[in-house]
Amino acid sequence: MAYTATIGLEIHLALCTKTKIFCACPIDAAAPPNTHVCPVCLGMPGAMPRFNRAVSDCAVRLGLALGCKVHPVSAFDRKSYYYPDNPTSYQITQYERPICTAGAVPIETEKGISSVPLRRIHMEQDAAKLLHRNGQTLIDCNRCGTPLLEIVTEPALHTPEEAAAFLTALREIALHLGISDCKMQAGSLRCDANISLSDGSAPGVPVEIKNLNSVKFLKKALDFEIKRQSECLLRGECIEKQTRRYSEGDGTTVFMRKKETVSEYRYCPEWDLGELCLAPGEIAAQKALLPRLPHAARVHYRSAYGMSEKEAHAMTRYPAVHRFFEECVRLCAPPGLCCALLMQTLFPLLPADEADAKINTEPQELCTVCAMLQSGELSRQNAARLCALLFAGEKDARALAKAHALCTITDHAVLRAAADAVFAEDPKLLCACRLQKKGALDRALGLALRKTDRRGDATILRSLLQQLFDE
C-alpha cells in the first residue's frame, strides 16, 4: 500500500545581534562559559526583561522578504516547561500574537520551482547549552537569552527532497539578509521536522524529529522515518505521537519522549513586557534594506545576462560575492566577463562557509580590470593574474599592472623584434608559413608570444608575422 507523507518544519534561527533579546549581555560564542550572563538571563527573582529592538528589526526584514503579513502590534507569552538548560522554567516566546504570519519560501527541486507556505514567524529566547563530559553534564548559560526567530511552515511538504530544498532556500535568504550566520554545525540554525503518513482515508499521526543540524541529516532522518512508519502501518501497528531524535551513527531516529500537548506548556501572557508596537517608519526602514534575493537574482541573471544555471548559482551562493557582483554591474562592468573573472580567480580563495567569505578589494578595481581587458591593455591570462593580486589585498589595478609588467605590449618595434627572432631561429618555420602549411602561422604566433612573456598583442603580432613571410 502506498502512503503519502505530510511534512511540516519548524526552524530556529539564531540572530546576529550584538546583545541578547531581553538584556544587555553581549553575544559571543567563543567566550568562556558563564561569563556573559546577568540576573535577567539567569532568571533571578525580580529581574525584569527589556526588549532589544534589533531583534524585531530582523524579524520584520525576514517577514518582508518572505512576503509575510507583518503585524504592527504583537505580544510575548510565557511557555512553561522544566529542563536543566532553562533557568526560569519558562521561555519568553510569541504564541497568540506573533510578529509575522503567512508568507512563503520559493524552492527549487528536480520538479521545478514551487513555493512552501508559512504559518508564522515569531521571536523567542534561546536556552542554555548543556555540555556532556566525562559522565557529567555541565551548563553554559552564555547562550541563555540569545534571540531566535522560529519559522513555522504549513504541513505542505511531501518529500525529504522538498524539505531539504526548503531549509537550503531559507538559510540562503537569511544569509543574504544579514540577520544570521546560519552556521548549522554551531547551532545557529536548527530544524525540527514533523512527519505523518496517510493512505488517504484519514490524517496520519505526526511524529516530531528534534534538533536536526544539517540539510543532509534532515533528509536522512525523514527518509528513515518514512520507512519506519510505513513498516509499522503495514504490520497493522498504530503510530504513536512522540518526539524522536536523529542518530548520526546508524542513520536512524530514536525515541526521546511522548509528544507534549499545547496545554502542557501552560501558555500565558508575559506580564513583564507590554505589547510590541512597530511604527510605520520602522517597517519602511527594513523594507528599504532588502537586497535582491538569491532566487530572484538567479532568474534575472539567466534572462537578462544570459548566464548558465551554474554561473547564476555561483554569483548568489556567497552574500559577499552577490553584493560585490551587483555593485560591479551597477558600475557598468560587463556581467559575463565579471562573472568569469570572479569564478576563475576569487572562488578558489573563498572558505566553504558562506558566512565567512570576505573580499579584499573594491568593486571599482574589478571594473578597471574589465575595462583594461576589453581595451586590449591586458590579456585574459594577465587579467586573471591582476585579479589574484587584488583579491590578495593589493590596491590600484592600473599601478599593479605596470609594476608587475602585466600590460599588453603594443609597441611595433618590440613586437617586430620578437617576430624577427622567431623566423631567425627557425627558417623552416618561415618556409612553412610562406607555403601556407596548416598550423604554421599559429605556431609562429605562439613562439612570438612566448618571447614577450605572453604580453604581446596577438593581433599586431599576427600581422607582423604575415608581413615578414610575404616579403
PDB file of N, CA and C in Angstrom, residues 358-451:
ATOM      1  N   LYS A 358      34.909  36.875   2.607  1.00  0.00           N
ATOM      2  CA  LYS A 358      35.222  38.300   2.567  1.00  0.00           C
ATOM      3  C   LYS A 358      36.001  38.578   1.287  1.00  0.00           C
ATOM      4  N   ILE A 359      35.830  39.777   0.741  1.00  0.00           N
ATOM      5  CA  ILE A 359      36.521  40.162  -0.492  1.00  0.00           C
ATOM      6  C   ILE A 359      37.415  41.351  -0.173  1.00  0.00           C
ATOM      7  N   ASN A 360      38.718  41.215  -0.461  1.00  0.00           N
ATOM      8  CA  ASN A 360      39.713  42.198  -0.026  1.00  0.00           C
ATOM      9  C   ASN A 360      39.987  43.284  -1.055  1.00  0.00           C
ATOM     10  N   THR A 361      38.989  43.600  -1.864  1.00  0.00           N
ATOM     11  CA  THR A 361      39.164  44.701  -2.816  1.00  0.00           C
ATOM     12  C   THR A 361      37.809  45.356  -3.055  1.00  0.00           C
ATOM     13  N   GLU A 362      37.830  46.453  -3.798  1.00  0.00           N
ATOM     14  CA  GLU A 362      36.600  47.191  -4.082  1.00  0.00           C
ATOM     15  C   GLU A 362      36.072  46.834  -5.464  1.00  0.00           C
ATOM     16  N   PRO A 363      34.753  46.911  -5.660  1.00  0.00           N
ATOM     17  CA  PRO A 363      34.184  46.608  -6.981  1.00  0.00           C
ATOM     18  C   PRO A 363      34.799  47.447  -8.101  1.00  0.00           C
ATOM     19  N   GLN A 364      35.140  48.702  -7.805  1.00  0.00           N
ATOM     20  CA  GLN A 364      35.711  49.567  -8.837  1.00  0.00           C
ATOM     21  C   GLN A 364      37.006  48.996  -9.410  1.00  0.00           C
ATOM     22  N   GLU A 365      37.775  48.284  -8.568  1.00  0.00           N
ATOM     23  CA  GLU A 365      39.033  47.693  -9.039  1.00  0.00           C
ATOM     24  C   GLU A 365      38.768  46.615 -10.089  1.00  0.00           C
ATOM     25  N   LEU A 366      37.752  45.771  -9.859  1.00  0.00           N
ATOM     26  CA  LEU A 366      37.427  44.735 -10.849  1.00  0.00           C
ATOM     27  C   LEU A 366      36.871  45.379 -12.118  1.00  0.00           C
ATOM     28  N   CYS A 367      36.138  46.463 -11.971  1.00  0.00           N
ATOM     29  CA  CYS A 367      35.640  47.178 -13.152  1.00  0.00           C
ATOM     30  C   CYS A 367      36.814  47.694 -13.993  1.00  0.00           C
ATOM     31  N   THR A 368      37.857  48.170 -13.316  1.00  0.00           N
ATOM     32  CA  THR A 368      39.045  48.637 -14.037  1.00  0.00           C
ATOM     33  C   THR A 368      39.704  47.499 -14.798  1.00  0.00           C
ATOM     34  N   VAL A 369      39.809  46.332 -14.184  1.00  0.00           N
ATOM     35  CA  VAL A 369      40.389  45.168 -14.859  1.00  0.00           C
ATOM     36  C   VAL A 369      39.565  44.816 -16.097  1.00  0.00           C
ATOM     37  N   CYS A 370      38.245  44.814 -15.950  1.00  0.00           N
ATOM     38  CA  CYS A 370      37.374  44.502 -17.090  1.00  0.00           C
ATOM     39  C   CYS A 370      37.583  45.495 -18.224  1.00  0.00           C
ATOM     40  N   ALA A 371      37.695  46.782 -17.885  1.00  0.00           N
ATOM     41  CA  ALA A 371      37.900  47.816 -18.904  1.00  0.00           C
ATOM     42  C   ALA A 371      39.246  47.627 -19.608  1.00  0.00           C
ATOM     43  N   MET A 372      40.288  47.304 -18.842  1.00  0.00           N
ATOM     44  CA  MET A 372      41.620  47.077 -19.437  1.00  0.00           C
ATOM     45  C   MET A 372      41.620  45.844 -20.327  1.00  0.00           C
ATOM     46  N   LEU A 373      40.869  44.840 -19.938  1.00  0.00           N
ATOM     47  CA  LEU A 373      40.782  43.624 -20.745  1.00  0.00           C
ATOM     48  C   LEU A 373      40.038  43.901 -22.048  1.00  0.00           C
ATOM     49  N   GLN A 374      38.962  44.659 -21.959  1.00  0.00           N
ATOM     50  CA  GLN A 374      38.175  44.969 -23.155  1.00  0.00           C
ATOM     51  C   GLN A 374      38.930  45.869 -24.128  1.00  0.00           C
ATOM     52  N   SER A 375      39.754  46.762 -23.585  1.00  0.00           N
ATOM     53  CA  SER A 375      40.501  47.685 -24.454  1.00  0.00           C
ATOM     54  C   SER A 375      41.753  47.052 -25.041  1.00  0.00           C
ATOM     55  N   GLY A 376      42.091  45.860 -24.595  1.00  0.00           N
ATOM     56  CA  GLY A 376      43.285  45.198 -25.100  1.00  0.00           C
ATOM     57  C   GLY A 376      44.523  45.483 -24.284  1.00  0.00           C
ATOM     58  N   GLU A 377      44.410  46.252 -23.199  1.00  0.00           N
ATOM     59  CA  GLU A 377      45.571  46.553 -22.352  1.00  0.00           C
ATOM     60  C   GLU A 377      46.053  45.332 -21.580  1.00  0.00           C
ATOM     61  N   LEU A 378      45.166  44.372 -21.380  1.00  0.00           N
ATOM     62  CA  LEU A 378      45.502  43.135 -20.678  1.00  0.00           C
ATOM     63  C   LEU A 378      45.059  41.937 -21.497  1.00  0.00           C
ATOM     64  N   SER A 379      45.839  40.870 -21.419  1.00  0.00           N
ATOM     65  CA  SER A 379      45.373  39.596 -21.959  1.00  0.00           C
ATOM     66  C   SER A 379      44.488  38.934 -20.915  1.00  0.00           C
ATOM     67  N   ARG A 380      43.731  37.916 -21.328  1.00  0.00           N
ATOM     68  CA  ARG A 380      42.865  37.232 -20.370  1.00  0.00           C
ATOM     69  C   ARG A 380      43.690  36.602 -19.249  1.00  0.00           C
ATOM     70  N   GLN A 381      44.833  36.035 -19.595  1.00  0.00           N
ATOM     71  CA  GLN A 381      45.698  35.398 -18.607  1.00  0.00           C
ATOM     72  C   GLN A 381      46.234  36.412 -17.602  1.00  0.00           C
ATOM     73  N   ASN A 382      46.676  37.572 -18.096  1.00  0.00           N
ATOM     74  CA  ASN A 382      47.222  38.588 -17.196  1.00  0.00           C
ATOM     75  C   ASN A 382      46.128  39.307 -16.416  1.00  0.00           C
ATOM     76  N   ALA A 383      44.924  39.353 -16.974  1.00  0.00           N
ATOM     77  CA  ALA A 383      43.795  39.897 -16.217  1.00  0.00           C
ATOM     78  C   ALA A 383      43.537  39.020 -14.998  1.00  0.00           C
ATOM     79  N   ALA A 384      43.639  37.702 -15.180  1.00  0.00           N
ATOM     80  CA  ALA A 384      43.447  36.784 -14.052  1.00  0.00           C
ATOM     81  C   ALA A 384      44.560  36.971 -13.020  1.00  0.00           C
ATOM     82  N   ARG A 385      45.787  37.186 -13.476  1.00  0.00           N
ATOM     83  CA  ARG A 385      46.899  37.428 -12.549  1.00  0.00           C
ATOM     84  C   ARG A 385      46.685  38.715 -11.769  1.00  0.00           C
ATOM     85  N   LEU A 386      46.207  39.747 -12.447  1.00  0.00           N
ATOM     86  CA  LEU A 386      45.958  41.030 -11.783  1.00  0.00           C
ATOM     87  C   LEU A 386      44.836  40.889 -10.744  1.00  0.00           C
ATOM     88  N   CYS A 387      43.796  40.142 -11.098  1.00  0.00           N
ATOM     89  CA  CYS A 387      42.702  39.905 -10.143  1.00  0.00           C
ATOM     90  C   CYS A 387      43.209  39.177  -8.900  1.00  0.00           C
ATOM     91  N   ALA A 388      44.100  38.218  -9.113  1.00  0.00           N
ATOM     92  CA  ALA A 388      44.650  37.470  -7.972  1.00  0.00           C
ATOM     93  C   ALA A 388      45.383  38.403  -7.012  1.00  0.00           C
ATOM     94  N   LEU A 389      46.104  39.382  -7.562  1.00  0.00           N
ATOM     95  CA  LEU A 389      46.807  40.358  -6.720  1.00  0.00           C
ATOM     96  C   LEU A 389      45.816  41.233  -5.956  1.00  0.00           C
ATOM     97  N   LEU A 390      44.748  41.649  -6.636  1.00  0.00           N
ATOM     98  CA  LEU A 390      43.741  42.498  -5.991  1.00  0.00           C
ATOM     99  C   LEU A 390      43.021  41.748  -4.873  1.00  0.00           C
ATOM    100  N   PHE A 391      42.653  40.488  -5.134  1.00  0.00           N
ATOM    101  CA  PHE A 391      41.924  39.715  -4.124  1.00  0.00           C
ATOM    102  C   PHE A 391      42.831  39.298  -2.960  1.00  0.00           C
ATOM    103  N   ALA A 392      44.154  39.427  -3.169  1.00  0.00           N
ATOM    104  CA  ALA A 392      45.091  39.182  -2.068  1.00  0.00           C
ATOM    105  C   ALA A 392      45.271  40.428  -1.204  1.00  0.00           C
ATOM    106  N   GLY A 393      44.624  41.531  -1.602  1.00  0.00           N
ATOM    107  CA  GLY A 393      44.676  42.733  -0.775  1.00  0.00           C
ATOM    108  C   GLY A 393      45.454  43.891  -1.370  1.00  0.00           C
ATOM    109  N   GLU A 394      46.050  43.711  -2.563  1.00  0.00           N
ATOM    110  CA  GLU A 394      46.779  44.808  -3.206  1.00  0.00           C
ATOM    111  C   GLU A 394      45.796  45.874  -3.699  1.00  0.00           C
ATOM    112  N   LYS A 395      46.306  47.091  -3.935  1.00  0.00           N
ATOM    113  CA  LYS A 395      45.457  48.204  -4.336  1.00  0.00           C
ATOM    114  C   LYS A 395      45.896  48.772  -5.683  1.00  0.00           C
ATOM    115  N   ASP A 396      44.972  49.436  -6.376  1.00  0.00           N
ATOM    116  CA  ASP A 396      45.215  50.182  -7.611  1.00  0.00           C
ATOM    117  C   ASP A 396      45.579  49.265  -8.774  1.00  0.00           C
ATOM    118  N   ALA A 397      44.556  48.867  -9.512  1.00  0.00           N
ATOM    119  CA  ALA A 397      44.726  47.887 -10.586  1.00  0.00           C
ATOM    120  C   ALA A 397      45.709  48.356 -11.657  1.00  0.00           C
ATOM    121  N   ARG A 398      45.596  49.604 -12.087  1.00  0.00           N
ATOM    122  CA  ARG A 398      46.477  50.084 -13.169  1.00  0.00           C
ATOM    123  C   ARG A 398      47.938  50.139 -12.715  1.00  0.00           C
ATOM    124  N   ALA A 399      48.165  50.632 -11.497  1.00  0.00           N
ATOM    125  CA  ALA A 399      49.541  50.701 -10.988  1.00  0.00           C
ATOM    126  C   ALA A 399      50.116  49.300 -10.813  1.00  0.00           C
ATOM    127  N   LEU A 400      49.304  48.374 -10.366  1.00  0.00           N
ATOM    128  CA  LEU A 400      49.769  46.990 -10.205  1.00  0.00           C
ATOM    129  C   LEU A 400      50.127  46.365 -11.542  1.00  0.00           C
ATOM    130  N   ALA A 401      49.290  46.630 -12.552  1.00  0.00           N
ATOM    131  CA  ALA A 401      49.555  46.066 -13.877  1.00  0.00           C
ATOM    132  C   ALA A 401      50.901  46.526 -14.408  1.00  0.00           C
ATOM    133  N   LYS A 402      51.225  47.798 -14.181  1.00  0.00           N
ATOM    134  CA  LYS A 402      52.529  48.320 -14.632  1.00  0.00           C
ATOM    135  C   LYS A 402      53.667  47.765 -13.790  1.00  0.00           C
ATOM    136  N   ALA A 403      53.470  47.743 -12.466  1.00  0.00           N
ATOM    137  CA  ALA A 403      54.535  47.286 -11.566  1.00  0.00           C
ATOM    138  C   ALA A 403      54.888  45.827 -11.796  1.00  0.00           C
ATOM    139  N   HIS A 404      53.908  45.018 -12.159  1.00  0.00           N
ATOM    140  CA  HIS A 404      54.146  43.582 -12.364  1.00  0.00           C
ATOM    141  C   HIS A 404      54.256  43.220 -13.845  1.00  0.00           C
ATOM    142  N   ALA A 405      54.437  44.239 -14.700  1.00  0.00           N
ATOM    143  CA  ALA A 405      54.633  44.022 -16.140  1.00  0.00           C
ATOM    144  C   ALA A 405      53.546  43.119 -16.720  1.00  0.00           C
ATOM    145  N   LEU A 406      52.297  43.484 -16.466  1.00  0.00           N
ATOM    146  CA  LEU A 406      51.172  42.684 -16.955  1.00  0.00           C
ATOM    147  C   LEU A 406      50.488  43.300 -18.170  1.00  0.00           C
ATOM    148  N   CYS A 407      50.794  44.565 -18.470  1.00  0.00           N
ATOM    149  CA  CYS A 407      50.108  45.244 -19.571  1.00  0.00           C
ATOM    150  C   CYS A 407      50.530  44.662 -20.917  1.00  0.00           C
ATOM    151  N   THR A 408      49.607  44.651 -21.835  1.00  0.00           N
ATOM    152  CA  THR A 408      49.865  44.128 -23.179  1.00  0.00           C
ATOM    153  C   THR A 408      50.835  45.050 -23.922  1.00  0.00           C
ATOM    154  N   ILE A 409      51.814  44.444 -24.615  1.00  0.00           N
ATOM    155  CA  ILE A 409      52.790  45.209 -25.397  1.00  0.00           C
ATOM    156  C   ILE A 409      52.204  45.485 -26.774  1.00  0.00           C
ATOM    157  N   THR A 410      52.127  46.774 -27.142  1.00  0.00           N
ATOM    158  CA  THR A 410      51.604  47.157 -28.468  1.00  0.00           C
ATOM    159  C   THR A 410      52.662  47.888 -29.301  1.00  0.00           C
ATOM    160  N   ASP A 411      53.839  48.089 -28.729  1.00  0.00           N
ATOM    161  CA  ASP A 411      54.928  48.778 -29.440  1.00  0.00           C
ATOM    162  C   ASP A 411      55.364  47.927 -30.632  1.00  0.00           C
ATOM    163  N   HIS A 412      55.212  48.470 -31.854  1.00  0.00           N
ATOM    164  CA  HIS A 412      55.510  47.707 -33.068  1.00  0.00           C
ATOM    165  C   HIS A 412      56.985  47.311 -33.151  1.00  0.00           C
ATOM    166  N   ALA A 413      57.877  48.171 -32.662  1.00  0.00           N
ATOM    167  CA  ALA A 413      59.308  47.849 -32.732  1.00  0.00           C
ATOM    168  C   ALA A 413      59.633  46.638 -31.868  1.00  0.00           C
ATOM    169  N   VAL A 414      59.075  46.602 -30.666  1.00  0.00           N
ATOM    170  CA  VAL A 414      59.313  45.470 -29.759  1.00  0.00           C
ATOM    171  C   VAL A 414      58.726  44.197 -30.335  1.00  0.00           C
ATOM    172  N   LEU A 415      57.536  44.293 -30.880  1.00  0.00           N
ATOM    173  CA  LEU A 415      56.871  43.104 -31.427  1.00  0.00           C
ATOM    174  C   LEU A 415      57.550  42.640 -32.720  1.00  0.00           C
ATOM    175  N   ARG A 416      58.052  43.598 -33.535  1.00  0.00           N
ATOM    176  CA  ARG A 416      58.758  43.229 -34.770  1.00  0.00           C
ATOM    177  C   ARG A 416      60.039  42.472 -34.440  1.00  0.00           C
ATOM    178  N   ALA A 417      60.711  42.899 -33.363  1.00  0.00           N
ATOM    179  CA  ALA A 417      61.929  42.207 -32.941  1.00  0.00           C
ATOM    180  C   ALA A 417      61.619  40.770 -32.530  1.00  0.00           C
ATOM    181  N   ALA A 418      60.499  40.556 -31.836  1.00  0.00           N
ATOM    182  CA  ALA A 418      60.106  39.209 -31.419  1.00  0.00           C
ATOM    183  C   ALA A 418      59.780  38.350 -32.630  1.00  0.00           C
ATOM    184  N   ALA A 419      59.091  38.927 -33.613  1.00  0.00           N
ATOM    185  CA  ALA A 419      58.741  38.181 -34.831  1.00  0.00           C
ATOM    186  C   ALA A 419      59.990  37.823 -35.627  1.00  0.00           C
ATOM    187  N   ASP A 420      60.910  38.787 -35.750  1.00  0.00           N
ATOM    188  CA  ASP A 420      62.178  38.528 -36.462  1.00  0.00           C
ATOM    189  C   ASP A 420      62.938  37.390 -35.806  1.00  0.00           C
ATOM    190  N   ALA A 421      62.956  37.377 -34.463  1.00  0.00           N
ATOM    191  CA  ALA A 421      63.710  36.358 -33.739  1.00  0.00           C
ATOM    192  C   ALA A 421      63.130  34.966 -33.979  1.00  0.00           C
ATOM    193  N   VAL A 422      61.832  34.850 -34.103  1.00  0.00           N
ATOM    194  CA  VAL A 422      61.196  33.543 -34.330  1.00  0.00           C
ATOM    195  C   VAL A 422      61.661  32.953 -35.655  1.00  0.00           C
ATOM    196  N   PHE A 423      61.599  33.734 -36.709  1.00  0.00           N
ATOM    197  CA  PHE A 423      61.973  33.208 -38.030  1.00  0.00           C
ATOM    198  C   PHE A 423      63.485  33.064 -38.176  1.00  0.00           C
ATOM    199  N   ALA A 424      64.254  33.915 -37.441  1.00  0.00           N
ATOM    200  CA  ALA A 424      65.714  33.785 -37.485  1.00  0.00           C
ATOM    201  C   ALA A 424      66.151  32.479 -36.840  1.00  0.00           C
ATOM    202  N   GLU A 425      65.464  32.062 -35.808  1.00  0.00           N
ATOM    203  CA  GLU A 425      65.817  30.831 -35.099  1.00  0.00           C
ATOM    204  C   GLU A 425      65.298  29.597 -35.813  1.00  0.00           C
ATOM    205  N   ASP A 426      64.268  29.753 -36.641  1.00  0.00           N
ATOM    206  CA  ASP A 426      63.679  28.582 -37.298  1.00  0.00           C
ATOM    207  C   ASP A 426      63.292  28.935 -38.734  1.00  0.00           C
ATOM    208  N   PRO A 427      64.288  28.938 -39.639  1.00  0.00           N
ATOM    209  CA  PRO A 427      63.994  29.285 -41.052  1.00  0.00           C
ATOM    210  C   PRO A 427      62.972  28.343 -41.685  1.00  0.00           C
ATOM    211  N   LYS A 428      62.948  27.087 -41.238  1.00  0.00           N
ATOM    212  CA  LYS A 428      61.979  26.139 -41.808  1.00  0.00           C
ATOM    213  C   LYS A 428      60.540  26.569 -41.508  1.00  0.00           C
ATOM    214  N   LEU A 429      60.358  27.160 -40.338  1.00  0.00           N
ATOM    215  CA  LEU A 429      59.018  27.635 -39.993  1.00  0.00           C
ATOM    216  C   LEU A 429      58.618  28.779 -40.915  1.00  0.00           C
ATOM    217  N   LEU A 430      59.604  29.635 -41.280  1.00  0.00           N
ATOM    218  CA  LEU A 430      59.327  30.720 -42.213  1.00  0.00           C
ATOM    219  C   LEU A 430      58.874  30.158 -43.561  1.00  0.00           C
ATOM    220  N   CYS A 431      59.579  29.108 -44.048  1.00  0.00           N
ATOM    221  CA  CYS A 431      59.189  28.471 -45.310  1.00  0.00           C
ATOM    222  C   CYS A 431      57.793  27.868 -45.224  1.00  0.00           C
ATOM    223  N   ALA A 432      57.502  27.231 -44.086  1.00  0.00           N
ATOM    224  CA  ALA A 432      56.182  26.617 -43.891  1.00  0.00           C
ATOM    225  C   ALA A 432      55.081  27.665 -43.919  1.00  0.00           C
ATOM    226  N   CYS A 433      55.368  28.813 -43.339  1.00  0.00           N
ATOM    227  CA  CYS A 433      54.372  29.892 -43.351  1.00  0.00           C
ATOM    228  C   CYS A 433      54.161  30.407 -44.772  1.00  0.00           C
ATOM    229  N   ARG A 434      55.256  30.548 -45.525  1.00  0.00           N
ATOM    230  CA  ARG A 434      55.141  31.033 -46.909  1.00  0.00           C
ATOM    231  C   ARG A 434      54.356  30.051 -47.769  1.00  0.00           C
ATOM    232  N   LEU A 435      54.508  28.762 -47.478  1.00  0.00           N
ATOM    233  CA  LEU A 435      53.768  27.729 -48.217  1.00  0.00           C
ATOM    234  C   LEU A 435      52.350  27.547 -47.670  1.00  0.00           C
ATOM    235  N   GLN A 436      52.009  28.358 -46.626  1.00  0.00           N
ATOM    236  CA  GLN A 436      50.673  28.334 -46.006  1.00  0.00           C
ATOM    237  C   GLN A 436      50.308  26.942 -45.476  1.00  0.00           C
ATOM    238  N   LYS A 437      51.325  26.297 -44.911  1.00  0.00           N
ATOM    239  CA  LYS A 437      51.063  24.991 -44.306  1.00  0.00           C
ATOM    240  C   LYS A 437      50.172  25.154 -43.076  1.00  0.00           C
ATOM    241  N   LYS A 438      49.309  24.173 -42.893  1.00  0.00           N
ATOM    242  CA  LYS A 438      48.322  24.229 -41.804  1.00  0.00           C
ATOM    243  C   LYS A 438      49.018  24.317 -40.439  1.00  0.00           C
ATOM    244  N   GLY A 439      48.631  25.287 -39.639  1.00  0.00           N
ATOM    245  CA  GLY A 439      49.135  25.425 -38.269  1.00  0.00           C
ATOM    246  C   GLY A 439      50.458  26.140 -38.158  1.00  0.00           C
ATOM    247  N   ALA A 440      51.102  26.452 -39.296  1.00  0.00           N
ATOM    248  CA  ALA A 440      52.431  27.077 -39.240  1.00  0.00           C
ATOM    249  C   ALA A 440      52.358  28.483 -38.637  1.00  0.00           C
ATOM    250  N   LEU A 441      51.413  29.288 -39.117  1.00  0.00           N
ATOM    251  CA  LEU A 441      51.303  30.652 -38.606  1.00  0.00           C
ATOM    252  C   LEU A 441      50.938  30.658 -37.120  1.00  0.00           C
ATOM    253  N   ASP A 442      50.054  29.770 -36.712  1.00  0.00           N
ATOM    254  CA  ASP A 442      49.677  29.703 -35.289  1.00  0.00           C
ATOM    255  C   ASP A 442      50.870  29.332 -34.424  1.00  0.00           C
ATOM    256  N   ARG A 443      51.719  28.415 -34.940  1.00  0.00           N
ATOM    257  CA  ARG A 443      52.914  28.028 -34.185  1.00  0.00           C
ATOM    258  C   ARG A 443      53.881  29.206 -34.077  1.00  0.00           C
ATOM    259  N   ALA A 444      54.034  29.943 -35.156  1.00  0.00           N
ATOM    260  CA  ALA A 444      54.915  31.119 -35.132  1.00  0.00           C
ATOM    261  C   ALA A 444      54.381  32.163 -34.153  1.00  0.00           C
ATOM    262  N   LEU A 445      53.067  32.352 -34.149  1.00  0.00           N
ATOM    263  CA  LEU A 445      52.458  33.316 -33.227  1.00  0.00           C
ATOM    264  C   LEU A 445      52.689  32.901 -31.772  1.00  0.00           C
ATOM    265  N   GLY A 446      52.534  31.604 -31.486  1.00  0.00           N
ATOM    266  CA  GLY A 446      52.766  31.112 -30.129  1.00  0.00           C
ATOM    267  C   GLY A 446      54.193  31.342 -29.681  1.00  0.00           C
ATOM    268  N   LEU A 447      55.166  31.116 -30.577  1.00  0.00           N
ATOM    269  CA  LEU A 447      56.572  31.332 -30.230  1.00  0.00           C
ATOM    270  C   LEU A 447      56.863  32.817 -30.008  1.00  0.00           C
ATOM    271  N   ALA A 448      56.273  33.661 -30.836  1.00  0.00           N
ATOM    272  CA  ALA A 448      56.484  35.104 -30.686  1.00  0.00           C
ATOM    273  C   ALA A 448      55.885  35.609 -29.369  1.00  0.00           C
ATOM    274  N   LEU A 449      54.718  35.079 -28.985  1.00  0.00           N
ATOM    275  CA  LEU A 449      54.098  35.470 -27.720  1.00  0.00           C
ATOM    276  C   LEU A 449      54.965  35.061 -26.532  1.00  0.00           C
ATOM    277  N   ARG A 450      55.605  33.890 -26.629  1.00  0.00           N
ATOM    278  CA  ARG A 450      56.495  33.459 -25.550  1.00  0.00           C
ATOM    279  C   ARG A 450      57.636  34.435 -25.357  1.00  0.00           C
ATOM    280  N   LYS A 451      58.154  34.978 -26.470  1.00  0.00           N
ATOM    281  CA  LYS A 451      59.285  35.901 -26.384  1.00  0.00           C
ATOM    282  C   LYS A 451      58.885  37.228 -25.725  1.00  0.00           C
TER     283      LYS A 451
END
